[in-house]
Amino acid sequence: MSMRHFIKFGKPYLHTRSLLRGNSGLQTCTHVAKSTGVQDVSKSDGNSFIGMPHNYVTKLEFLEPKMENTIPVYQVLDSDGKIIDETQDPKLSDEIVLKMYKDMKMLNIMDGIMYSAQRQGRISFYMTNYGEEAAHIGSAAALEMKDLVFAQYREAGVLMWRGFRLDQFMDQCYANINDPASGKQMPVHYGSKDLNFVTISSPLATQMPQAAGAAYALKRTNPGTCVICYFGEGAASEGDAHAAFNFAATLDAPCIFFCRNNGYAISTPAHEQYRGDGIASRGSGYGMLTIRVDGNDTLAVYNATRKARQIALEESRPVLIEAMTYRVGDHSTSDDSSTYRTAGELEYWTKTNNPVTRFERYITNERNCWSAEEDEKLSKDCSKQVIEAFTAAEKRLKPSPSLVFTDVYDELPVNLKKQQKQMREHVGAHSQHYPLKRHEPL
């Protein structure tokens, strides 16, 4: 048996077309996708295996992945920013598309300034989002503010769309007194309870089973709210990813798994990271509706995420989105990507298939709601705002060293109180060796 699902973004329902090859030849059916429910074992005809629909064959034949058709990539805008099929136009207002573009531009400029700051030794670490702006903004715009976000570490654009301010980005990266985590997190490990954005953690893929569990809990306690979980194709190789897919599918959890397939798991290219047809091909194996989209096409990402949210809530089931994009920047400031990819490759993705440039062409040439003069002014304004927030954050004091003992226990246990006292005595006795003037008092 072979099966293909083709997504049609029509109204009012998502339709799927299944091609089933059985003893009677090729059969085509169109139906509204829904969960299959619980199998009644007592009604088995004796020829069915529990938990799996199937056909029997008498020919010994193995499935060869290389012979299967690859999953297509859904696209709305071509490289010139023109809508390919008018029926796929989401008909967004000028206000929304301009916010999309302005946030992508601001994210891009913030990355440039903060990357330079790290290189100057002013912050300890940074990760840019170059090349993946459309995946961030397109998906974030399709969600509701009440939806819960579990991010990996390269989704600053999602937070920016939701209203995370520049000073909040800077305070976190500088680990100053305004940092909610009191300097206990690495830079770019953002979080915001007010914006329903779960704080990022460094270990890869740990957010995925958490997202599946949160989605199941929300289904039971707060219907109408879904979870989106971002992860990279490298994280999909972790055991947590498979556990998350299976839990979400079997529990019918309203969770959108959003894979940013940017071509590299740090320095490991995709063709060395996995075999098979990318990450999307794993979706059907776990019983999830799946789509692969052009992750550099803001409108395609928006449409796919909007429809995925509808499915997740109306049908109470998880959906997998694989956004094909490209990581233009180094993995982080600890990486040098010139050692494993060519300048020509970078030039192509920077100039020919740049998501920010593509969307600029769309709002300028197709929507006629933007101009080159406005774009130049926006770039200057963004730079000014980032530098102002950057400068203010840099001047703020660091948290008190005493806070290193807090935020784990509701009330400090005796052993930690003893260590805290010893630390204060030691630092006080050797204050000349510590930059105490840059911190709040002990």
CSV table of C-alpha atoms in Angstrom, one decimal:
chain,number,residue,atom,x,y,z
A,1,MET,CA,0.0,0.0,0.0
A,2,SER,CA,1.3,3.4,-0.8
A,3,MET,CA,-0.4,6.7,0.2
A,4,ARG,CA,0.0,10.3,-0.7
A,5,HIS,CA,-1.6,13.4,0.9
A,6,PHE,CA,-2.0,16.5,-1.2
A,7,ILE,CA,-3.0,19.6,0.7
A,8,LYS,CA,-5.6,21.9,-0.9
A,9,PHE,CA,-5.9,25.3,0.8
A,10,GLY,CA,-9.6,25.7,0.0
A,11,LYS,CA,-12.5,26.8,2.2
A,12,PRO,CA,-14.1,25.7,4.4
A,13,TYR,CA,-12.3,22.4,5.1
A,14,LEU,CA,-8.9,20.8,4.4
A,15,HIS,CA,-9.3,18.1,1.9
A,16,THR,CA,-6.8,15.2,1.3
A,17,ARG,CA,-6.6,12.9,-1.7
A,18,SER,CA,-5.4,9.4,-1.0
A,19,LEU,CA,-4.2,7.1,-3.7
A,20,LEU,CA,-4.5,3.5,-2.5
A,21,ARG,CA,-3.1,0.7,-4.6
A,22,GLY,CA,-4.8,-2.5,-3.7
A,23,ASN,CA,-5.9,-5.7,-5.5
A,24,SER,CA,-8.5,-3.8,-7.5
A,25,GLY,CA,-6.0,-1.3,-8.9
A,26,LEU,CA,-5.6,2.4,-8.3
A,27,GLN,CA,-8.5,4.0,-6.3
A,28,THR,CA,-8.9,7.7,-5.7
A,29,CYS,CA,-11.0,9.2,-2.9
A,30,THR,CA,-11.4,12.7,-1.5
A,31,HIS,CA,-12.4,13.1,2.1
A,32,VAL,CA,-12.3,15.5,5.0
A,33,ALA,CA,-9.3,14.5,7.2
A,34,LYS,CA,-10.1,13.4,10.7
A,35,SER,CA,-8.8,11.2,13.5
A,36,THR,CA,-9.6,7.5,13.1
A,37,GLY,CA,-10.5,7.0,16.7
A,38,VAL,CA,-10.3,3.7,18.6
A,39,GLN,CA,-10.3,0.4,16.8
A,40,ASP,CA,-13.0,-2.1,18.0
A,41,VAL,CA,-11.0,-5.3,18.3
A,42,SER,CA,-14.1,-7.4,18.9
A,43,LYS,CA,-15.3,-6.6,15.3
A,44,SER,CA,-12.1,-7.8,13.6
A,45,ASP,CA,-12.7,-10.2,10.7
A,46,GLY,CA,-9.6,-12.2,11.6
A,47,ASN,CA,-7.6,-10.8,8.7
A,48,SER,CA,-6.8,-7.4,10.3
A,49,PHE,CA,-3.9,-6.6,12.5
A,50,ILE,CA,-4.6,-4.4,15.6
A,51,GLY,CA,-3.8,-0.8,15.1
A,52,MET,CA,-3.0,-0.8,11.4
A,53,PRO,CA,-5.2,-0.8,8.2
A,54,HIS,CA,-3.6,-2.9,5.4
A,55,ASN,CA,-3.9,-4.8,2.2
A,56,TYR,CA,-2.4,-8.3,1.6
A,57,VAL,CA,-0.1,-9.0,-1.4
A,58,THR,CA,1.4,-12.3,-2.6
A,59,LYS,CA,4.5,-10.7,-4.3
A,60,LEU,CA,7.7,-10.4,-2.2
A,61,GLU,CA,8.6,-6.7,-2.5
A,62,PHE,CA,10.4,-4.2,-0.4
A,63,LEU,CA,9.8,-0.5,-0.4
A,64,GLU,CA,12.7,1.4,-1.9
A,65,PRO,CA,12.7,5.0,-0.7
A,66,LYS,CA,14.7,6.2,-3.7
A,67,MET,CA,11.9,5.1,-6.0
A,68,GLU,CA,9.2,7.1,-4.1
A,69,ASN,CA,8.2,10.5,-5.3
A,70,THR,CA,9.5,13.3,-3.0
A,71,ILE,CA,7.0,15.4,-1.1
A,72,PRO,CA,6.4,18.7,-3.0
A,73,VAL,CA,7.1,22.2,-1.6
A,74,TYR,CA,4.1,24.5,-1.3
A,75,GLN,CA,4.7,28.0,-2.6
A,76,VAL,CA,2.7,31.2,-3.0
A,77,LEU,CA,5.3,33.8,-4.1
A,78,ASP,CA,7.9,33.3,-6.8
A,79,SER,CA,11.5,34.6,-6.4
A,80,ASP,CA,10.3,38.0,-7.8
A,81,GLY,CA,7.6,38.4,-5.2
A,82,LYS,CA,4.7,37.6,-7.5
A,83,ILE,CA,1.8,35.4,-6.5
A,84,ILE,CA,1.9,32.3,-8.5
A,85,ASP,CA,-1.7,31.2,-8.0
A,86,GLU,CA,-4.2,33.9,-7.0
A,87,THR,CA,-6.4,31.4,-5.2
A,88,GLN,CA,-3.6,31.1,-2.6
A,89,ASP,CA,-3.4,34.8,-1.8
A,90,PRO,CA,-4.3,35.1,1.9
A,91,LYS,CA,-5.7,38.6,1.3
A,92,LEU,CA,-3.8,40.2,4.2
A,93,SER,CA,-4.3,43.9,4.9
A,94,ASP,CA,-1.6,46.4,4.1
A,95,GLU,CA,-1.2,46.9,7.8
A,96,ILE,CA,-0.3,43.2,8.4
A,97,VAL,CA,2.0,42.8,5.4
A,98,LEU,CA,3.9,46.0,6.4
A,99,LYS,CA,4.3,44.8,9.9
A,100,MET,CA,5.6,41.5,8.6
A,101,TYR,CA,8.2,43.3,6.5
A,102,LYS,CA,9.2,45.8,9.2
A,103,ASP,CA,9.7,43.0,11.7
A,104,MET,CA,11.9,41.0,9.3
A,105,LYS,CA,13.9,44.1,8.6
A,106,MET,CA,14.3,44.9,12.3
A,107,LEU,CA,15.3,41.3,13.1
A,108,ASN,CA,17.9,41.5,10.3
A,109,ILE,CA,19.4,44.7,11.6
A,110,MET,CA,19.4,43.7,15.2
A,111,ASP,CA,21.3,40.5,14.3
A,112,GLY,CA,24.0,42.5,12.5
A,113,ILE,CA,24.5,44.9,15.4
A,114,MET,CA,24.5,42.2,18.1
A,115,TYR,CA,26.8,39.9,16.1
A,116,SER,CA,29.3,42.8,15.9
A,117,ALA,CA,28.9,43.4,19.6
A,118,GLN,CA,29.9,39.8,20.4
A,119,ARG,CA,32.9,40.0,18.1
A,120,GLN,CA,33.9,43.1,20.1
A,121,GLY,CA,33.7,41.2,23.3
A,122,ARG,CA,30.7,43.2,24.6
A,123,ILE,CA,28.4,40.1,24.9
A,124,SER,CA,29.5,36.5,25.3
A,125,PHE,CA,27.5,34.8,22.6
A,126,TYR,CA,24.9,35.3,19.9
A,127,MET,CA,23.0,33.5,17.2
A,128,THR,CA,21.7,35.3,14.1
A,129,ASN,CA,18.5,34.5,12.2
A,130,TYR,CA,19.8,35.5,8.7
A,131,GLY,CA,17.9,33.6,5.9
A,132,GLU,CA,15.1,32.4,8.2
A,133,GLU,CA,13.1,35.6,8.7
A,134,ALA,CA,10.1,34.4,6.6
A,135,ALA,CA,9.8,31.2,8.6
A,136,HIS,CA,9.6,33.2,11.8
A,137,ILE,CA,7.3,36.0,10.8
A,138,GLY,CA,5.0,34.0,8.5
A,139,SER,CA,4.3,31.4,11.1
A,140,ALA,CA,4.0,33.9,14.0
A,141,ALA,CA,1.5,36.0,12.1
A,142,ALA,CA,-0.7,33.0,11.6
A,143,LEU,CA,-1.1,32.2,15.3
A,144,GLU,CA,-3.2,33.7,18.0
A,145,MET,CA,-1.5,35.4,20.9
A,146,LYS,CA,-3.0,32.9,23.3
A,147,ASP,CA,-1.3,30.0,21.5
A,148,LEU,CA,1.7,28.6,23.4
A,149,VAL,CA,5.2,28.7,21.7
A,150,PHE,CA,8.0,26.2,22.4
A,151,ALA,CA,11.1,27.4,20.6
A,152,GLN,CA,14.5,26.0,20.0
A,153,TYR,CA,16.9,28.9,19.9
A,154,ARG,CA,16.6,30.6,16.5
A,155,GLU,CA,13.1,32.0,16.6
A,156,ALA,CA,13.7,35.6,17.8
A,157,GLY,CA,11.4,36.8,15.0
A,158,VAL,CA,8.4,35.0,16.6
A,159,LEU,CA,9.0,36.9,19.8
A,160,MET,CA,9.4,40.2,17.9
A,161,TRP,CA,6.1,39.7,16.2
A,162,ARG,CA,4.4,39.1,19.5
A,163,GLY,CA,5.7,42.4,20.9
A,164,PHE,CA,8.9,41.6,22.7
A,165,ARG,CA,10.7,44.9,22.8
A,166,LEU,CA,14.2,45.7,21.7
A,167,ASP,CA,15.2,46.6,25.3
A,168,GLN,CA,14.0,43.2,26.4
A,169,PHE,CA,16.2,41.5,23.8
A,170,MET,CA,19.2,43.5,24.8
A,171,ASP,CA,18.7,43.1,28.5
A,172,GLN,CA,18.6,39.4,28.1
A,173,CYS,CA,21.7,39.3,26.0
A,174,TYR,CA,23.6,41.6,28.4
A,175,ALA,CA,22.3,39.7,31.4
A,176,ASN,CA,21.7,42.9,33.3
A,177,ILE,CA,19.4,43.7,36.2
A,178,ASN,CA,16.4,43.9,33.9
A,179,ASP,CA,17.0,40.3,32.6
A,180,PRO,CA,14.1,38.2,34.0
A,181,ALA,CA,16.5,35.3,34.5
A,182,SER,CA,19.0,37.4,36.4
A,183,GLY,CA,21.8,36.5,34.1
A,184,LYS,CA,21.4,32.7,34.6
A,185,GLN,CA,20.7,32.0,30.9
A,186,MET,CA,23.0,32.2,27.9
A,187,PRO,CA,22.3,35.1,25.5
A,188,VAL,CA,19.4,34.6,23.0
A,189,HIS,CA,17.7,32.2,25.4
A,190,TYR,CA,14.6,34.3,25.6
A,191,GLY,CA,11.3,33.7,27.3
A,192,SER,CA,8.1,35.6,28.1
A,193,LYS,CA,5.2,34.5,30.2
A,194,ASP,CA,3.2,37.5,29.1
A,195,LEU,CA,3.7,36.5,25.4
A,196,ASN,CA,3.1,32.8,26.0
A,197,PHE,CA,6.7,32.0,24.8
A,198,VAL,CA,8.3,29.3,26.9
A,199,THR,CA,11.9,30.1,27.9
A,200,ILE,CA,14.5,28.5,25.6
A,201,SER,CA,16.8,25.9,26.9
A,202,SER,CA,20.1,24.8,25.4
A,203,PRO,CA,19.8,21.0,25.3
A,204,LEU,CA,18.6,20.0,21.8
A,205,ALA,CA,14.9,18.9,21.3
A,206,THR,CA,13.9,18.9,25.0
A,207,GLN,CA,11.1,21.3,24.1
A,208,MET,CA,9.5,18.8,21.8
A,209,PRO,CA,8.0,16.3,24.3
A,210,GLN,CA,7.2,19.2,26.5
A,211,ALA,CA,5.2,20.8,23.7
A,212,ALA,CA,3.3,17.5,23.1
A,213,GLY,CA,2.4,17.3,26.8
A,214,ALA,CA,1.4,20.9,27.0
A,215,ALA,CA,-0.9,20.5,23.9
A,216,TYR,CA,-2.6,17.5,25.5
A,217,ALA,CA,-3.1,19.5,28.7
A,218,LEU,CA,-4.5,22.5,26.9
A,219,LYS,CA,-6.9,20.2,25.0
A,220,ARG,CA,-8.3,19.1,28.3
A,221,THR,CA,-8.3,22.4,30.2
A,222,ASN,CA,-8.3,25.2,27.7
A,223,PRO,CA,-9.9,24.2,24.3
A,224,GLY,CA,-9.4,26.7,21.5
A,225,THR,CA,-5.7,27.0,22.2
A,226,CYS,CA,-2.9,25.2,20.4
A,227,VAL,CA,0.8,24.7,20.8
A,228,ILE,CA,3.5,25.4,18.2
A,229,CYS,CA,6.9,23.7,18.6
A,230,TYR,CA,9.9,24.9,16.6
A,231,PHE,CA,12.9,22.7,15.9
A,232,GLY,CA,15.6,22.3,13.4
A,233,GLU,CA,16.2,19.3,11.2
A,234,GLY,CA,19.2,18.4,13.3
A,235,ALA,CA,17.0,18.2,16.4
A,236,ALA,CA,14.8,15.7,14.6
A,237,SER,CA,17.6,13.2,15.0
A,238,GLU,CA,17.2,13.3,18.7
A,239,GLY,CA,15.1,10.6,20.5
A,240,ASP,CA,13.0,13.4,22.1
A,241,ALA,CA,11.7,14.3,18.6
A,242,HIS,CA,10.3,10.8,18.0
A,243,ALA,CA,8.8,10.5,21.4
A,244,ALA,CA,7.1,13.9,20.9
A,245,PHE,CA,5.7,12.9,17.5
A,246,ASN,CA,4.3,9.6,18.8
A,247,PHE,CA,2.8,11.1,22.0
A,248,ALA,CA,1.2,14.0,20.2
A,249,ALA,CA,-0.3,11.6,17.5
A,250,THR,CA,-1.6,9.0,19.9
A,251,LEU,CA,-3.0,11.5,22.3
A,252,ASP,CA,-4.6,13.6,19.5
A,253,ALA,CA,-2.8,16.7,20.9
A,254,PRO,CA,-3.4,20.0,19.1
A,255,CYS,CA,0.3,20.7,18.4
A,256,ILE,CA,2.0,22.2,15.3
A,257,PHE,CA,5.5,20.8,14.9
A,258,PHE,CA,7.3,23.4,12.8
A,259,CYS,CA,10.7,22.2,11.4
A,260,ARG,CA,13.1,24.8,10.2
A,261,ASN,CA,15.1,22.7,7.7
A,262,ASN,CA,17.9,25.2,7.1
A,263,GLY,CA,20.3,22.7,5.5
A,264,TYR,CA,22.8,22.4,8.3
A,265,ALA,CA,22.9,20.9,11.8
A,266,ILE,CA,25.7,23.2,12.9
A,267,SER,CA,28.4,22.0,10.5
A,268,THR,CA,26.7,18.8,9.4
A,269,PRO,CA,24.9,19.2,6.0
A,270,ALA,CA,21.4,17.7,5.6
A,271,HIS,CA,22.6,14.9,3.3
A,272,GLU,CA,24.8,13.6,6.1
A,273,GLN,CA,22.3,14.3,8.9
A,274,TYR,CA,19.6,11.9,7.6
A,275,ARG,CA,18.5,9.6,4.8
A,276,GLY,CA,15.0,9.6,3.3
A,277,ASP,CA,12.8,12.5,2.1
A,278,GLY,CA,13.6,15.1,4.7
A,279,ILE,CA,11.6,15.5,7.9
A,280,ALA,CA,8.2,15.8,6.3
A,281,SER,CA,8.3,12.1,5.3
A,282,ARG,CA,8.3,11.2,9.0
A,283,GLY,CA,4.9,12.8,9.6
A,284,SER,CA,2.8,10.1,7.9
A,285,GLY,CA,4.7,7.4,9.7
A,286,TYR,CA,3.4,8.9,13.0
A,287,GLY,CA,-0.1,9.4,11.6
A,288,MET,CA,0.2,13.2,11.3
A,289,LEU,CA,-1.0,15.4,8.5
A,290,THR,CA,2.1,16.9,7.0
A,291,ILE,CA,3.1,19.7,4.5
A,292,ARG,CA,6.4,20.9,3.2
A,293,VAL,CA,6.6,24.6,2.4
A,294,ASP,CA,9.0,27.1,1.0
A,295,GLY,CA,10.4,28.5,4.2
A,296,ASN,CA,11.7,31.6,2.4
A,297,ASP,CA,8.1,32.5,1.2
A,298,THR,CA,6.4,34.4,4.0
A,299,LEU,CA,2.9,33.9,2.5
A,300,ALA,CA,3.3,30.2,2.0
A,301,VAL,CA,4.5,29.8,5.6
A,302,TYR,CA,1.5,31.9,6.8
A,303,ASN,CA,-1.0,29.9,4.8
A,304,ALA,CA,0.4,26.6,6.0
A,305,THR,CA,0.6,27.6,9.6
A,306,ARG,CA,-2.9,29.1,9.6
A,307,LYS,CA,-4.4,26.0,8.1
A,308,ALA,CA,-2.4,23.7,10.5
A,309,ARG,CA,-3.8,25.7,13.4
A,310,GLN,CA,-7.3,25.2,12.1
A,311,ILE,CA,-6.8,21.4,11.8
A,312,ALA,CA,-5.1,21.1,15.2
A,313,LEU,CA,-8.0,22.7,16.9
A,314,GLU,CA,-11.0,21.5,14.9
A,315,GLU,CA,-9.8,17.9,14.6
A,316,SER,CA,-7.7,17.8,17.7
A,317,ARG,CA,-4.6,16.3,16.1
A,318,PRO,CA,-1.0,17.3,15.5
A,319,VAL,CA,0.3,18.7,12.2
A,320,LEU,CA,3.9,18.7,10.9
A,321,ILE,CA,5.2,21.5,8.8
A,322,GLU,CA,8.7,21.3,7.2
A,323,ALA,CA,9.8,24.8,6.2
A,324,MET,CA,12.7,24.5,3.6
A,325,THR,CA,15.0,27.4,4.2
A,326,TYR,CA,18.7,28.2,4.5
A,327,ARG,CA,20.8,29.4,7.4
A,328,VAL,CA,22.8,32.2,5.9
A,329,GLY,CA,24.7,33.1,9.1
A,330,ASP,CA,27.1,30.9,11.1
A,331,HIS,CA,25.4,28.5,13.4
A,332,SER,CA,26.5,30.8,16.3
A,333,THR,CA,29.3,33.1,17.1
A,334,SER,CA,31.2,30.0,18.2
A,335,ASP,CA,31.0,28.7,14.6
A,336,ASP,CA,32.9,29.5,11.4
A,337,SER,CA,30.8,28.2,8.5
A,338,SER,CA,33.5,29.1,5.9
A,339,THR,CA,35.2,25.8,6.9
A,340,TYR,CA,32.3,23.7,5.6
A,341,ARG,CA,30.5,25.6,2.8
A,342,THR,CA,31.5,27.8,-0.1
A,343,ALA,CA,31.3,31.5,-0.6
A,344,GLY,CA,29.3,30.8,-3.8
A,345,GLU,CA,26.7,28.9,-1.9
A,346,LEU,CA,26.2,31.8,0.5
A,347,GLU,CA,26.1,34.3,-2.2
A,348,TYR,CA,23.2,32.5,-4.0
A,349,TRP,CA,21.0,32.3,-0.8
A,350,THR,CA,21.9,35.9,0.2
A,351,LYS,CA,21.2,37.5,-3.2
A,352,THR,CA,18.9,35.2,-5.2
A,353,ASN,CA,16.7,33.5,-2.6
A,354,ASN,CA,16.6,36.0,0.2
A,355,PRO,CA,13.2,36.0,2.0
A,356,VAL,CA,13.4,39.6,3.0
A,357,THR,CA,14.2,40.8,-0.5
A,358,ARG,CA,11.4,38.6,-1.9
A,359,PHE,CA,8.8,40.0,0.4
A,360,GLU,CA,10.0,43.6,-0.2
A,361,ARG,CA,9.4,43.0,-4.0
A,362,TYR,CA,5.9,41.7,-3.1
A,363,ILE,CA,4.9,44.7,-1.1
A,364,THR,CA,6.6,47.2,-3.5
A,365,ASN,CA,5.7,45.8,-6.9
A,366,GLU,CA,2.6,43.8,-6.3
A,367,ARG,CA,0.9,45.5,-3.4
A,368,ASN,CA,2.2,49.0,-4.1
A,369,CYS,CA,2.2,49.9,-0.4
A,370,TRP,CA,6.0,50.4,0.0
A,371,SER,CA,8.7,52.3,-1.7
A,372,ALA,CA,12.5,52.5,-1.9
A,373,GLU,CA,12.5,55.8,0.0
A,374,GLU,CA,10.5,54.3,2.8
A,375,ASP,CA,12.8,51.3,2.9
A,376,GLU,CA,15.9,53.5,3.2
A,377,LYS,CA,14.2,55.4,6.1
A,378,LEU,CA,13.2,52.2,7.8
A,379,SER,CA,16.7,50.8,7.7
A,380,LYS,CA,18.0,54.0,9.4
A,381,ASP,CA,15.3,54.0,12.0
A,382,CYS,CA,15.8,50.4,12.8
A,383,SER,CA,19.6,50.9,13.3
A,384,LYS,CA,19.0,53.9,15.5
A,385,GLN,CA,16.5,52.0,17.7
A,386,VAL,CA,18.7,49.0,18.1
A,387,ILE,CA,21.8,51.1,18.9
A,388,GLU,CA,19.8,53.1,21.5
A,389,ALA,CA,18.5,49.9,23.2
A,390,PHE,CA,21.9,48.3,23.0
A,391,THR,CA,23.6,51.3,24.6
A,392,ALA,CA,21.1,51.5,27.4
A,393,ALA,CA,21.3,47.8,28.2
A,394,GLU,CA,25.1,47.9,28.2
A,395,LYS,CA,25.1,50.6,30.8
A,396,ARG,CA,22.8,48.8,33.3
A,397,LEU,CA,24.3,47.0,36.3
A,398,LYS,CA,24.6,43.3,36.4
A,399,PRO,CA,22.5,41.4,39.0
A,400,SER,CA,23.8,40.8,42.4
A,401,PRO,CA,26.1,37.7,42.6
A,402,SER,CA,23.9,36.5,45.6
A,403,LEU,CA,21.1,35.7,43.1
A,404,VAL,CA,23.1,32.7,41.8
A,405,PHE,CA,21.5,30.8,44.7
A,406,THR,CA,17.9,31.7,44.0
A,407,ASP,CA,15.1,30.7,41.7
A,408,VAL,CA,15.4,26.9,42.3
A,409,TYR,CA,13.8,26.5,45.7
A,410,ASP,CA,10.9,28.5,47.1
A,411,GLU,CA,12.8,28.9,50.3
A,412,LEU,CA,16.6,28.5,50.3
A,413,PRO,CA,17.7,25.3,52.1
A,414,VAL,CA,20.3,25.5,54.9
A,415,ASN,CA,23.2,24.2,52.7
A,416,LEU,CA,22.6,26.9,50.1
A,417,LYS,CA,22.3,29.6,52.8
A,418,LYS,CA,25.6,28.5,54.1
A,419,GLN,CA,27.2,28.6,50.7
A,420,GLN,CA,25.7,32.1,50.0
A,421,LYS,CA,27.2,33.4,53.2
A,422,GLN,CA,30.6,31.9,52.4
A,423,MET,CA,30.5,33.5,49.0
A,424,ARG,CA,29.7,37.0,50.4
A,425,GLU,CA,32.5,36.7,52.9
A,426,HIS,CA,35.0,35.6,50.3
A,427,VAL,CA,34.1,38.2,47.8
A,428,GLY,CA,34.0,40.9,50.5
A,429,ALA,CA,37.5,39.9,51.7
A,430,HIS,CA,39.0,39.9,48.1
A,431,SER,CA,36.9,42.6,46.5
A,432,GLN,CA,39.8,44.0,44.6
A,433,HIS,CA,39.7,40.9,42.4
A,434,TYR,CA,36.0,41.1,41.4
A,435,PRO,CA,34.2,43.7,39.2
A,436,LEU,CA,31.7,44.6,42.0
A,437,LYS,CA,31.1,48.1,40.7
A,438,ARG,CA,29.4,46.5,37.7
A,439,HIS,CA,27.0,44.6,39.9
A,440,GLU,CA,24.2,45.3,42.3
A,441,PRO,CA,25.3,45.0,45.9
A,442,LEU,CA,25.9,41.6,47.4
